Amino acid sequence: MTVSPGSFKLHFTEKAKAPLFSHSIDIFQLNLGNRCNLACRHCHVSAGPGGKNIMPPAILNKCLEILKKIKIGTIDITGGSPEMHPQFKGFIQECAPLNRRLIVRSNLAILTEPGFRDFPEFYAKHKVEIVSSLPSFDEQKTDRQRGFGVFQKIIQSMKTLNQIGYGMPNSSLQLHLVHNPTGAYLPASQKSLQNEYAQLLKNKYNILFNNLFCITNMPIGRYLDYLKQSDNYEEYMESLVCAFNPSALDNIMCKNTISIGWDGTLYDCDFNQMLHLPIDHGAPDNIMNFDYEKLKKRQIVVDNHCFGCTAGAGSSCQGEVAG
Ligand code: SF4
Ligand code: SF4
């Protein structure tokens, strides 16, 4: 089967008989840039130590101004490695008093590096919810995807976070993990994988966490390169298209999220950001022209990669989406 341009639109039009629209902005997701201490194989933002795209202070300040004015429930900060952004700590200090759900997507390995070891206490102080990718509880599989030695660094950071209350019963400090398949296939059931991760991490390393989010690998960025190099692209796209699940459409993240690129460009989601597909159809596409009313009910820009969000149980930054 060949996935032709516009296939997703065709599927959606067939199933929902309308274009895709957002219904709210509940999640304000900032991508601080592509500088990262790691260079993972599945990285859809193609980040690495040489990443030069860093969100300028003027854009960060504009984001803050909007967040102070409009009560958007969740602030979700991603990268790259957010900790490597020069103004990151100051931004968190400004966001914390706003009493929103404050999420940082950290690779955790960075918390073991010199200059970054005070972050666990800093996060706890500001009640930051931590989400981190752990593709597999198998050391070799994780290292194959994220780099040699990364698994043990993540384990070390999780132990430190557990010690200060993260992921512990009766603690408000939340630590979530993200699973994504280590090959060209769809993730297994989130519930069964969460139980497996929990048991194994507890028994082998005495580590606790709150939730596991299963995320489908999107056919973009470095993962797309891997699919093409390994001659898996056609087959992977076919598996996504065949697993198309219309019930996942109700909760795909672009319906209630806005994604802000490092340079202030606005996107329907992080994936569109990586594909340079800004918000379109008449809604503002830059943070400097942010217009809440126009943006909350905008038409979403879709393309073939959207099959990644609607396959099987569906996929978003918070894991499965289909009920
Ligand atoms: S997946 Fe995350 S940790 Fe890995 S290179 Fe990309 S941004 Fe960095
Ligand atoms: S890739 Fe983005 S725009 Fe497409 S369905 Fe997923 S969240 Fe929506």
Short mmCIF file of C-alpha atoms and ligand atoms in Angstrom, two decimals:
data_model
loop_
_atom_site.label_atom_id
_atom_site.label_comp_id
_atom_site.label_asym_id
_atom_site.label_seq_id
_atom_site.Cartn_x
_atom_site.Cartn_y
_atom_site.Cartn_z
CA MET A 1 0.00 0.00 0.00
CA THR A 2 1.22 3.50 -0.76
CA VAL A 3 0.38 6.32 1.63
CA SER A 4 -0.47 9.20 -0.63
CA PRO A 5 -0.42 12.85 0.45
CA GLY A 6 -3.83 13.72 1.87
CA SER A 7 -4.70 10.15 2.98
CA PHE A 8 -5.31 11.27 6.55
CA LYS A 9 -7.58 14.08 5.44
CA LEU A 10 -9.47 11.60 3.33
CA HIS A 11 -9.91 9.22 6.27
CA PHE A 12 -11.01 12.01 8.56
CA THR A 13 -13.40 13.46 6.01
CA GLU A 14 -14.87 10.00 5.47
CA LYS A 15 -15.31 9.29 9.17
CA ALA A 16 -16.21 12.67 10.66
CA LYS A 17 -17.52 14.35 7.52
CA ALA A 18 -15.76 17.59 8.44
CA PRO A 19 -12.30 19.12 8.83
CA LEU A 20 -10.63 18.83 12.25
CA PHE A 21 -11.13 21.71 14.73
CA SER A 22 -9.72 22.41 18.18
CA HIS A 23 -12.28 23.06 20.94
CA SER A 24 -10.17 24.75 23.63
CA ILE A 25 -6.68 25.62 24.81
CA ASP A 26 -6.10 23.66 27.99
CA ILE A 27 -2.43 22.90 27.39
CA PHE A 28 0.18 25.55 26.57
CA GLN A 29 3.17 23.58 25.33
CA LEU A 30 6.46 25.41 24.91
CA ASN A 31 9.36 23.95 23.02
CA LEU A 32 12.43 25.74 24.41
CA GLY A 33 14.70 24.57 21.61
CA ASN A 34 16.71 21.66 20.28
CA ARG A 35 19.76 21.70 22.52
CA CYS A 36 20.07 18.41 24.40
CA ASN A 37 22.73 16.38 26.19
CA LEU A 38 21.46 13.27 24.33
CA ALA A 39 20.83 12.46 20.66
CA CYS A 40 18.21 9.68 20.81
CA ARG A 41 17.39 7.60 17.78
CA HIS A 42 13.63 8.12 18.18
CA CYS A 43 13.93 11.90 18.68
CA HIS A 44 11.26 13.61 16.59
CA VAL A 45 12.83 17.02 17.16
CA SER A 46 16.29 15.91 16.00
CA ALA A 47 17.83 17.45 19.14
CA GLY A 48 21.41 17.05 20.29
CA PRO A 49 24.36 18.76 21.99
CA GLY A 50 24.91 20.96 18.92
CA GLY A 51 21.29 22.26 18.87
CA LYS A 52 21.37 26.00 18.11
CA ASN A 53 17.65 26.85 18.37
CA ILE A 54 17.07 28.43 21.78
CA MET A 55 13.85 30.29 22.64
CA PRO A 56 14.81 34.00 23.04
CA PRO A 57 13.88 35.87 26.26
CA ALA A 58 11.37 38.09 24.38
CA ILE A 59 9.34 35.01 23.38
CA LEU A 60 9.52 33.55 26.90
CA ASN A 61 8.32 36.86 28.33
CA LYS A 62 5.42 36.99 25.88
CA CYS A 63 4.43 33.44 26.89
CA LEU A 64 4.49 34.49 30.52
CA GLU A 65 2.39 37.57 29.81
CA ILE A 66 -0.25 35.37 28.12
CA LEU A 67 -0.20 32.79 30.92
CA LYS A 68 -0.68 35.50 33.54
CA LYS A 69 -3.63 36.94 31.64
CA ILE A 70 -5.38 33.74 30.53
CA LYS A 71 -6.05 30.83 32.87
CA ILE A 72 -4.79 27.96 30.75
CA GLY A 73 -4.73 24.89 33.02
CA THR A 74 -1.49 23.21 31.98
CA ILE A 75 1.94 24.57 31.15
CA ASP A 76 3.95 21.84 29.46
CA ILE A 77 7.64 22.52 28.82
CA THR A 78 9.68 20.48 26.41
CA GLY A 79 12.80 20.68 24.25
CA GLY A 80 15.55 19.47 23.65
CA SER A 81 16.53 19.33 27.24
CA PRO A 82 14.66 22.23 28.92
CA GLU A 83 17.29 22.32 31.69
CA MET A 84 19.88 23.50 29.12
CA HIS A 85 17.93 26.67 28.31
CA PRO A 86 19.69 29.65 29.97
CA GLN A 87 16.46 31.26 31.29
CA PHE A 88 14.69 28.03 32.20
CA LYS A 89 14.95 28.30 35.99
CA GLY A 90 13.72 31.90 35.99
CA PHE A 91 10.77 30.91 33.82
CA ILE A 92 9.79 28.09 36.20
CA GLN A 93 10.05 30.49 39.14
CA GLU A 94 7.62 32.84 37.39
CA CYS A 95 5.20 30.05 36.39
CA ALA A 96 5.03 28.27 39.76
CA PRO A 97 2.98 30.98 41.58
CA LEU A 98 0.37 30.88 38.79
CA ASN A 99 -0.88 27.59 40.30
CA ARG A 100 -1.26 25.72 37.05
CA ARG A 101 -0.30 22.15 36.32
CA LEU A 102 3.38 22.63 35.50
CA ILE A 103 4.98 19.82 33.49
CA VAL A 104 8.62 19.51 32.45
CA ARG A 105 9.66 16.82 29.99
CA SER A 106 13.13 15.92 31.22
CA ASN A 107 15.36 13.17 29.91
CA LEU A 108 16.46 12.64 33.56
CA ALA A 109 19.96 11.61 32.43
CA ILE A 110 20.87 15.30 32.54
CA LEU A 111 20.14 15.44 36.28
CA THR A 112 23.30 13.37 36.88
CA GLU A 113 25.54 15.80 34.97
CA PRO A 114 27.71 18.48 36.64
CA GLY A 115 25.84 21.78 36.78
CA PHE A 116 22.41 20.12 36.73
CA ARG A 117 22.34 18.10 39.94
CA ASP A 118 20.35 20.68 41.90
CA PHE A 119 17.33 20.28 39.59
CA PRO A 120 15.53 17.53 41.58
CA GLU A 121 15.26 19.83 44.64
CA PHE A 122 14.41 22.79 42.39
CA TYR A 123 11.61 20.83 40.73
CA ALA A 124 10.24 19.65 44.08
CA LYS A 125 10.27 23.19 45.47
CA HIS A 126 8.22 24.47 42.53
CA LYS A 127 5.92 21.40 42.40
CA VAL A 128 6.93 20.57 38.86
CA GLU A 129 5.46 17.39 37.42
CA ILE A 130 8.20 15.41 35.66
CA VAL A 131 7.65 13.33 32.53
CA SER A 132 10.54 11.31 31.17
CA SER A 133 11.07 8.89 28.33
CA LEU A 134 12.12 5.36 29.27
CA PRO A 135 11.56 3.42 26.05
CA SER A 136 12.16 0.07 27.73
CA PHE A 137 12.97 -1.37 31.15
CA ASP A 138 15.62 -3.40 29.36
CA GLU A 139 18.96 -1.61 29.71
CA GLN A 140 20.34 -2.63 26.31
CA LYS A 141 17.17 -1.67 24.43
CA THR A 142 17.02 1.76 26.07
CA ASP A 143 20.72 2.39 25.50
CA ARG A 144 20.38 1.37 21.87
CA GLN A 145 17.78 4.09 21.39
CA ARG A 146 19.10 6.79 23.73
CA GLY A 147 22.85 6.19 23.90
CA PHE A 148 25.28 4.04 25.87
CA GLY A 149 24.99 4.44 29.65
CA VAL A 150 21.77 6.49 29.54
CA PHE A 151 19.62 3.80 31.20
CA GLN A 152 21.76 3.75 34.34
CA LYS A 153 21.75 7.55 34.53
CA ILE A 154 17.93 7.55 34.35
CA ILE A 155 17.79 4.92 37.12
CA GLN A 156 20.13 7.01 39.26
CA SER A 157 17.98 10.14 38.75
CA MET A 158 14.77 8.26 39.52
CA LYS A 159 16.27 7.06 42.81
CA THR A 160 17.19 10.63 43.72
CA LEU A 161 13.68 11.80 42.80
CA ASN A 162 12.07 9.00 44.85
CA GLN A 163 14.20 10.02 47.83
CA ILE A 164 12.72 13.52 47.80
CA GLY A 165 9.14 12.26 47.33
CA TYR A 166 8.64 12.00 43.56
CA GLY A 167 6.50 9.02 42.55
CA MET A 168 5.94 7.98 46.18
CA PRO A 169 2.53 7.02 47.60
CA ASN A 170 0.77 9.92 49.34
CA SER A 171 3.11 12.46 47.78
CA SER A 172 1.89 15.20 45.46
CA LEU A 173 5.17 15.12 43.50
CA GLN A 174 4.45 13.35 40.25
CA LEU A 175 6.92 11.34 38.17
CA HIS A 176 5.65 9.81 34.94
CA LEU A 177 7.43 7.67 32.39
CA VAL A 178 6.95 7.48 28.65
CA HIS A 179 7.22 4.26 26.70
CA ASN A 180 7.66 4.20 22.96
CA PRO A 181 8.45 1.09 20.95
CA THR A 182 12.13 0.48 20.28
CA GLY A 183 11.39 -0.73 16.71
CA ALA A 184 8.97 -0.14 13.83
CA TYR A 185 5.78 -1.30 15.51
CA LEU A 186 2.86 0.08 17.58
CA PRO A 187 2.99 0.19 21.39
CA ALA A 188 1.32 -2.55 23.43
CA SER A 189 -1.52 -1.81 25.87
CA GLN A 190 -0.67 1.03 28.26
CA LYS A 191 -2.26 -0.67 31.25
CA SER A 192 -0.38 -3.94 30.90
CA LEU A 193 2.91 -2.18 30.14
CA GLN A 194 2.48 0.09 33.17
CA ASN A 195 2.08 -2.98 35.39
CA GLU A 196 5.14 -4.59 33.83
CA TYR A 197 7.28 -1.45 34.21
CA ALA A 198 6.11 -0.96 37.81
CA GLN A 199 6.88 -4.51 38.84
CA LEU A 200 10.23 -4.67 37.18
CA LEU A 201 11.50 -1.28 38.30
CA LYS A 202 10.38 -1.98 41.88
CA ASN A 203 11.85 -5.47 42.05
CA LYS A 204 15.11 -4.79 40.29
CA TYR A 205 15.91 -1.19 41.29
CA ASN A 206 13.46 -0.38 44.12
CA ILE A 207 12.09 2.54 42.10
CA LEU A 208 8.52 3.91 42.01
CA PHE A 209 6.76 6.15 39.52
CA ASN A 210 3.17 7.33 39.02
CA ASN A 211 2.00 6.63 35.46
CA LEU A 212 3.31 5.23 32.24
CA PHE A 213 2.29 6.96 28.99
CA CYS A 214 2.52 4.87 25.83
CA ILE A 215 3.38 6.94 22.78
CA THR A 216 3.39 5.83 19.17
CA ASN A 217 6.59 6.74 17.33
CA MET A 218 5.73 9.45 14.83
CA PRO A 219 7.08 9.02 11.31
CA ILE A 220 9.00 12.30 11.41
CA GLY A 221 12.47 13.60 12.38
CA ARG A 222 15.19 11.13 13.31
CA TYR A 223 12.67 8.29 13.60
CA LEU A 224 11.65 8.84 9.98
CA ASP A 225 15.33 8.61 8.99
CA TYR A 226 15.56 5.33 10.88
CA LEU A 227 12.43 3.98 9.15
CA LYS A 228 13.82 4.85 5.74
CA GLN A 229 17.33 3.58 6.43
CA SER A 230 16.01 0.29 7.79
CA ASP A 231 13.60 -0.05 4.86
CA ASN A 232 10.61 -0.02 7.22
CA TYR A 233 8.87 3.20 6.15
CA GLU A 234 6.17 1.75 3.88
CA GLU A 235 5.38 -1.09 6.25
CA TYR A 236 5.22 1.18 9.30
CA MET A 237 2.92 3.69 7.58
CA GLU A 238 0.72 0.84 6.45
CA SER A 239 0.43 -0.44 10.02
CA LEU A 240 -0.57 3.07 11.21
CA VAL A 241 -3.17 3.50 8.48
CA CYS A 242 -4.62 0.02 8.99
CA ALA A 243 -4.92 0.65 12.73
CA PHE A 244 -6.80 3.94 12.19
CA ASN A 245 -9.25 4.33 15.08
CA PRO A 246 -11.95 7.00 14.65
CA SER A 247 -12.68 7.10 18.40
CA ALA A 248 -9.15 8.40 18.98
CA LEU A 249 -10.08 11.55 17.02
CA ASP A 250 -12.11 12.95 19.92
CA ASN A 251 -9.09 13.24 22.19
CA ILE A 252 -6.11 13.89 19.95
CA MET A 253 -4.01 16.51 21.62
CA CYS A 254 -4.33 19.23 18.97
CA LYS A 255 -7.98 19.59 20.06
CA ASN A 256 -6.99 21.25 23.34
CA THR A 257 -3.30 22.12 22.96
CA ILE A 258 -1.29 24.90 21.44
CA SER A 259 2.38 24.37 20.73
CA ILE A 260 4.84 27.25 20.76
CA GLY A 261 8.05 26.85 18.79
CA TRP A 262 11.41 28.18 20.01
CA ASP A 263 11.06 31.19 17.67
CA GLY A 264 7.47 31.98 18.68
CA THR A 265 5.74 30.29 15.75
CA LEU A 266 2.45 28.65 16.77
CA TYR A 267 1.56 25.08 15.86
CA ASP A 268 -1.30 22.67 16.48
CA CYS A 269 1.13 20.23 18.11
CA ASP A 270 4.79 19.46 18.63
CA PHE A 271 4.80 17.14 15.62
CA ASN A 272 3.52 19.79 13.24
CA GLN A 273 6.20 22.00 14.70
CA MET A 274 8.92 19.57 13.66
CA LEU A 275 7.43 19.43 10.18
CA HIS A 276 7.28 23.25 9.94
CA LEU A 277 3.50 23.19 9.52
CA PRO A 278 2.36 26.30 11.43
CA ILE A 279 -1.21 27.07 12.39
CA ASP A 280 -3.15 28.06 9.29
CA HIS A 281 -6.71 28.62 8.08
CA GLY A 282 -6.83 32.24 9.27
CA ALA A 283 -5.76 31.86 12.93
CA PRO A 284 -2.63 33.71 14.12
CA ASP A 285 0.58 31.75 13.64
CA ASN A 286 2.91 33.68 15.95
CA ILE A 287 2.90 34.14 19.73
CA MET A 288 3.29 37.91 19.27
CA ASN A 289 -0.18 37.96 17.69
CA PHE A 290 -1.74 35.51 20.17
CA ASP A 291 -5.51 35.78 20.05
CA TYR A 292 -7.20 33.35 22.44
CA GLU A 293 -10.65 33.55 20.87
CA LYS A 294 -9.37 32.92 17.35
CA LEU A 295 -6.99 30.17 18.41
CA LYS A 296 -9.20 28.10 20.67
CA LYS A 297 -11.53 27.11 17.82
CA ARG A 298 -9.14 26.89 14.90
CA GLN A 299 -9.01 24.47 12.01
CA ILE A 300 -6.14 22.02 12.52
CA VAL A 301 -3.44 21.41 9.94
CA VAL A 302 -3.25 17.66 9.25
CA ASP A 303 -1.13 15.40 7.10
CA ASN A 304 -0.02 11.77 6.87
CA HIS A 305 1.93 11.79 10.15
CA CYS A 306 -1.42 12.30 11.96
CA PHE A 307 -2.02 8.59 11.50
CA GLY A 308 0.45 8.21 14.39
CA CYS A 309 -2.08 9.86 16.76
CA THR A 310 -5.08 7.83 15.61
CA ALA A 311 -3.63 4.32 15.35
CA GLY A 312 -4.85 1.66 17.78
CA ALA A 313 -5.51 3.15 21.22
CA GLY A 314 -4.39 6.55 19.94
CA SER A 315 -1.39 8.51 21.10
CA SER A 316 -0.63 11.89 22.65
CA CYS A 317 1.92 13.44 25.00
CA GLN A 318 -0.24 11.96 27.81
CA GLY A 319 -0.29 8.47 26.28
CA GLU A 320 -3.33 6.59 24.97
CA VAL A 321 -6.37 8.67 24.04
CA ALA A 322 -9.08 6.27 22.88
CA GLY A 323 -11.61 5.26 25.52
S1 SF4 B 1 14.28 12.45 22.58
FE1 SF4 B 1 14.45 14.00 24.17
S2 SF4 B 1 16.30 13.44 25.28
FE2 SF4 B 1 16.41 12.39 23.32
S3 SF4 B 1 17.56 13.77 21.95
FE3 SF4 B 1 15.38 14.21 21.69
S4 SF4 B 1 14.97 15.89 23.09
FE4 SF4 B 1 16.90 14.95 23.74
S1 SF4 B 2 0.01 14.99 14.59
FE1 SF4 B 2 -0.67 16.84 15.60
S2 SF4 B 2 -2.19 17.72 14.20
FE2 SF4 B 2 -1.93 15.58 13.63
S3 SF4 B 2 -3.55 14.51 14.79
FE3 SF4 B 2 -1.64 14.42 16.00
S4 SF4 B 2 -1.82 16.14 17.40
FE4 SF4 B 2 -3.29 16.49 15.72
#
